[in-house]
Amino acid sequence: EAAVTQSPRNKVTVTGGNVTLSCRQTNSHNYMYWYRQDTGHGLRLIHYSYGAGNLQIGDVPDGYKATRTTQEDFFLLLELASPSQTSLYFCASRTGYEQYFGPGTRLTVL
Amino acid sequence: KTQVEQSPQSLVVRQGENCVLQCNYSVTPDNHLRWFKQDTGKGLVSLTVLVDQKDKTSNGRYSATLDKDAKHSTLHITATLLDDTATYICVVGASTNTGKLTFGDGTVLTVKP
């Protein structure tokens, strides 16, 4: 079974704060993804990557940076967090057309 | 315009009853369609994936159909259990190398005793 882990699982910060969400996959999958999930919207793609050092822009990238440091690790950075970024964030890795999702990080920006 | 529309938005059934969830989409291309189950505040668990032009799958009490001509899929849950209470999400995958997915908003299913 593919494994994707995320940390922290919960995070509270203030407006303007600096936040880093971490994702690790132990599956040697090339592709990794960051999504956000909000009530009234399906999951929306923020950024994705097809390998270490690579970054592709998703559908809702504004206010987010991402970095893929290794095959295993993909980070999502919010450098000036805003209340509109309060959401449930999911990371995923992919092989073929199977995507494996992490357990999610709940971020609250006050 | 919503590219993946699920209906109903919410559904309440009694334990033991059957139910059917619908998914209509306009995503092109439509390489595959997957149904996920999501417990409240938790991650997504894949139930089944449909690939063929007219496809049917079965996974225990879950069965699904796909008609790519109609761009329509159904998820059937037989003999519902209390643990089936969750949000069921329809996801369409395009035939690109990026693996980008288009998600529906989900159907919230509540199973009551």
XYZ file of C-alpha atoms in Angstrom:
223
model
C 0.000 0.000 0.000
C 1.340 3.387 -1.018
C 2.151 5.705 1.878
C 1.830 9.493 1.967
C 2.296 11.345 5.225
C 1.725 14.995 6.058
C 2.819 17.248 8.876
C 1.631 19.019 10.834
C -1.891 17.608 10.940
C -3.242 20.823 12.393
C -1.824 24.332 12.292
C -3.071 27.687 13.519
C -1.329 30.877 12.492
C -2.096 34.578 12.268
C -2.549 36.792 9.243
C 0.842 37.545 7.741
C 2.409 34.509 9.318
C 4.839 32.145 7.616
C 3.722 28.509 7.281
C 5.316 25.422 5.781
C 3.325 22.258 5.193
C 5.304 19.062 4.658
C 4.541 15.969 2.651
C 6.541 12.770 2.336
C 5.902 9.746 0.163
C 7.820 6.504 0.423
C 6.618 5.076 -2.872
C 9.270 6.441 -5.238
C 6.495 8.068 -7.255
C 7.594 10.787 -9.634
C 4.514 12.988 -9.352
C 3.396 14.768 -6.188
C 0.503 17.202 -5.732
C -0.828 19.766 -3.296
C -4.594 20.349 -3.122
C -6.881 22.437 -0.973
C -10.420 21.442 -0.039
C -13.085 23.953 0.920
C -16.793 23.629 1.513
C -18.643 24.162 -1.742
C -15.603 23.337 -3.860
C -14.091 20.074 -4.941
C -10.402 19.586 -4.272
C -8.443 22.211 -6.166
C -4.893 21.785 -7.381
C -2.379 24.313 -6.034
C 0.988 23.042 -7.311
C 2.495 19.788 -8.481
C 5.869 18.337 -9.331
C 7.233 15.504 -11.427
C 10.535 15.152 -9.661
C 13.112 16.679 -7.386
C 13.729 20.306 -8.296
C 10.679 20.487 -10.569
C 7.586 22.607 -9.918
C 4.430 23.052 -11.975
C 1.682 25.575 -11.365
C -1.759 24.248 -10.622
C -5.173 25.855 -10.867
C -5.167 27.999 -7.697
C -1.493 28.911 -7.119
C -1.832 32.510 -5.881
C -0.339 33.018 -2.437
C 1.461 29.687 -2.426
C 4.965 28.540 -3.193
C 6.134 24.959 -3.304
C 9.412 23.158 -3.364
C 10.328 19.548 -4.150
C 13.623 18.931 -2.412
C 13.882 15.176 -3.006
C 11.900 12.426 -4.674
C 10.175 11.877 -1.317
C 9.572 15.390 -0.006
C 7.244 18.120 -1.267
C 6.641 21.315 0.718
C 3.939 23.956 0.471
C 4.891 27.436 1.632
C 2.599 30.260 2.664
C 4.859 33.253 3.226
C 2.167 35.779 4.123
C -0.782 33.726 5.264
C -4.268 35.193 4.863
C -7.632 34.097 6.288
C -8.713 33.019 2.784
C -6.085 30.289 3.017
C -7.860 28.646 5.918
C -8.549 25.219 4.457
C -7.896 21.492 4.533
C -4.756 20.711 2.532
C -4.039 17.355 0.940
C -0.870 16.025 -0.572
C -0.863 13.153 -3.047
C 1.586 11.064 -5.025
C 0.906 9.273 -8.272
C 1.831 6.184 -10.220
C 0.036 5.519 -13.474
C -3.429 6.899 -12.897
C -3.525 5.904 -9.238
C -3.221 8.836 -6.843
C -2.556 8.185 -3.168
C -3.629 10.867 -0.750
C -2.205 11.857 2.588
C -4.411 12.317 5.675
C -4.611 16.106 5.292
C -3.457 19.188 7.192
C -6.048 21.519 8.629
C -4.757 25.103 8.502
C -6.476 27.972 10.251
C -5.355 31.544 9.608
C -6.722 33.972 12.190
C -19.135 26.213 -15.021
C -18.762 23.142 -12.824
C -17.058 20.426 -14.836
C -18.005 17.545 -12.533
C -21.508 17.658 -11.092
C -22.666 15.209 -8.471
C -26.209 14.529 -7.340
C -27.810 14.501 -4.965
C -25.798 16.919 -2.844
C -26.889 14.999 0.234
C -28.765 11.805 0.930
C -30.136 10.129 4.060
C -30.929 6.412 4.060
C -31.722 3.788 6.653
C -29.199 1.079 7.395
C -29.737 -1.831 5.032
C -31.184 0.244 2.214
C -29.544 0.614 -1.186
C -28.611 3.951 -2.712
C -27.368 5.380 -6.008
C -25.110 8.381 -6.466
C -24.808 10.188 -9.778
C -21.921 11.948 -11.496
C -22.171 13.967 -14.704
C -19.144 15.631 -16.184
C -17.986 17.739 -19.098
C -14.249 17.160 -18.726
C -12.395 16.408 -21.941
C -10.491 14.208 -22.391
C -11.845 11.700 -19.903
C -9.230 8.993 -19.563
C -10.690 7.512 -16.388
C -13.160 8.187 -13.602
C -12.668 7.297 -9.972
C -14.933 7.295 -6.929
C -13.479 8.175 -3.552
C -14.909 7.884 -0.044
C -13.988 10.587 2.429
C -14.837 10.388 6.105
C -15.309 13.780 7.727
C -11.980 15.610 8.007
C -10.044 12.621 6.720
C -8.193 11.668 3.554
C -9.642 10.213 0.365
C -9.934 6.460 -0.030
C -10.322 5.075 -3.532
C -13.352 2.829 -4.036
C -13.105 2.015 -7.711
C -11.754 3.260 -11.023
C -13.512 3.059 -14.390
C -11.567 3.226 -17.601
C -13.419 1.798 -20.597
C -15.906 3.583 -22.849
C -18.718 1.670 -21.158
C -17.392 0.198 -17.949
C -18.698 -1.577 -14.882
C -16.853 -2.398 -11.682
C -17.719 -4.128 -8.453
C -15.957 -3.910 -5.095
C -17.904 -5.656 -2.360
C -21.060 -3.655 -1.687
C -19.922 -0.914 -4.049
C -20.574 -1.130 -7.770
C -20.117 1.538 -10.406
C -20.835 2.238 -14.037
C -19.380 4.627 -16.562
C -20.729 5.723 -19.940
C -18.216 7.997 -21.641
C -20.614 8.785 -24.483
C -23.078 10.220 -21.979
C -20.275 11.452 -19.685
C -22.125 9.882 -16.812
C -21.239 7.593 -13.931
C -23.164 6.000 -11.086
C -22.065 4.553 -7.756
C -24.356 1.970 -6.187
C -24.055 1.078 -2.522
C -25.903 -2.074 -1.523
C -27.182 -2.866 1.974
C -25.766 0.296 3.527
C -24.013 0.223 6.884
C -23.582 2.995 9.456
C -19.887 3.129 8.458
C -20.899 4.118 4.935
C -21.711 7.576 6.312
C -19.230 9.780 4.423
C -18.805 12.071 1.446
C -18.452 10.315 -1.898
C -16.424 12.164 -4.481
C -16.377 11.620 -8.241
C -13.091 12.473 -9.951
C -12.295 12.582 -13.667
C -8.734 12.107 -14.889
C -7.586 13.546 -18.207
C -5.379 11.566 -20.539
C -2.281 13.655 -19.967
C 1.002 12.823 -18.357
C 0.432 15.325 -15.603
C -2.211 13.245 -13.845
C -4.354 16.302 -13.295
C -7.732 15.465 -11.851
C -11.057 17.315 -11.815
C -13.055 16.775 -8.631
C -16.760 16.943 -7.972
C -18.026 18.577 -4.779
C -19.210 15.252 -3.441
C -22.437 13.683 -2.196
C -22.839 13.600 1.567
C -24.368 10.259 2.536
C -25.803 9.736 5.999
C -26.840 6.249 7.035
C -29.208 6.151 10.015
C -30.010 3.160 12.205
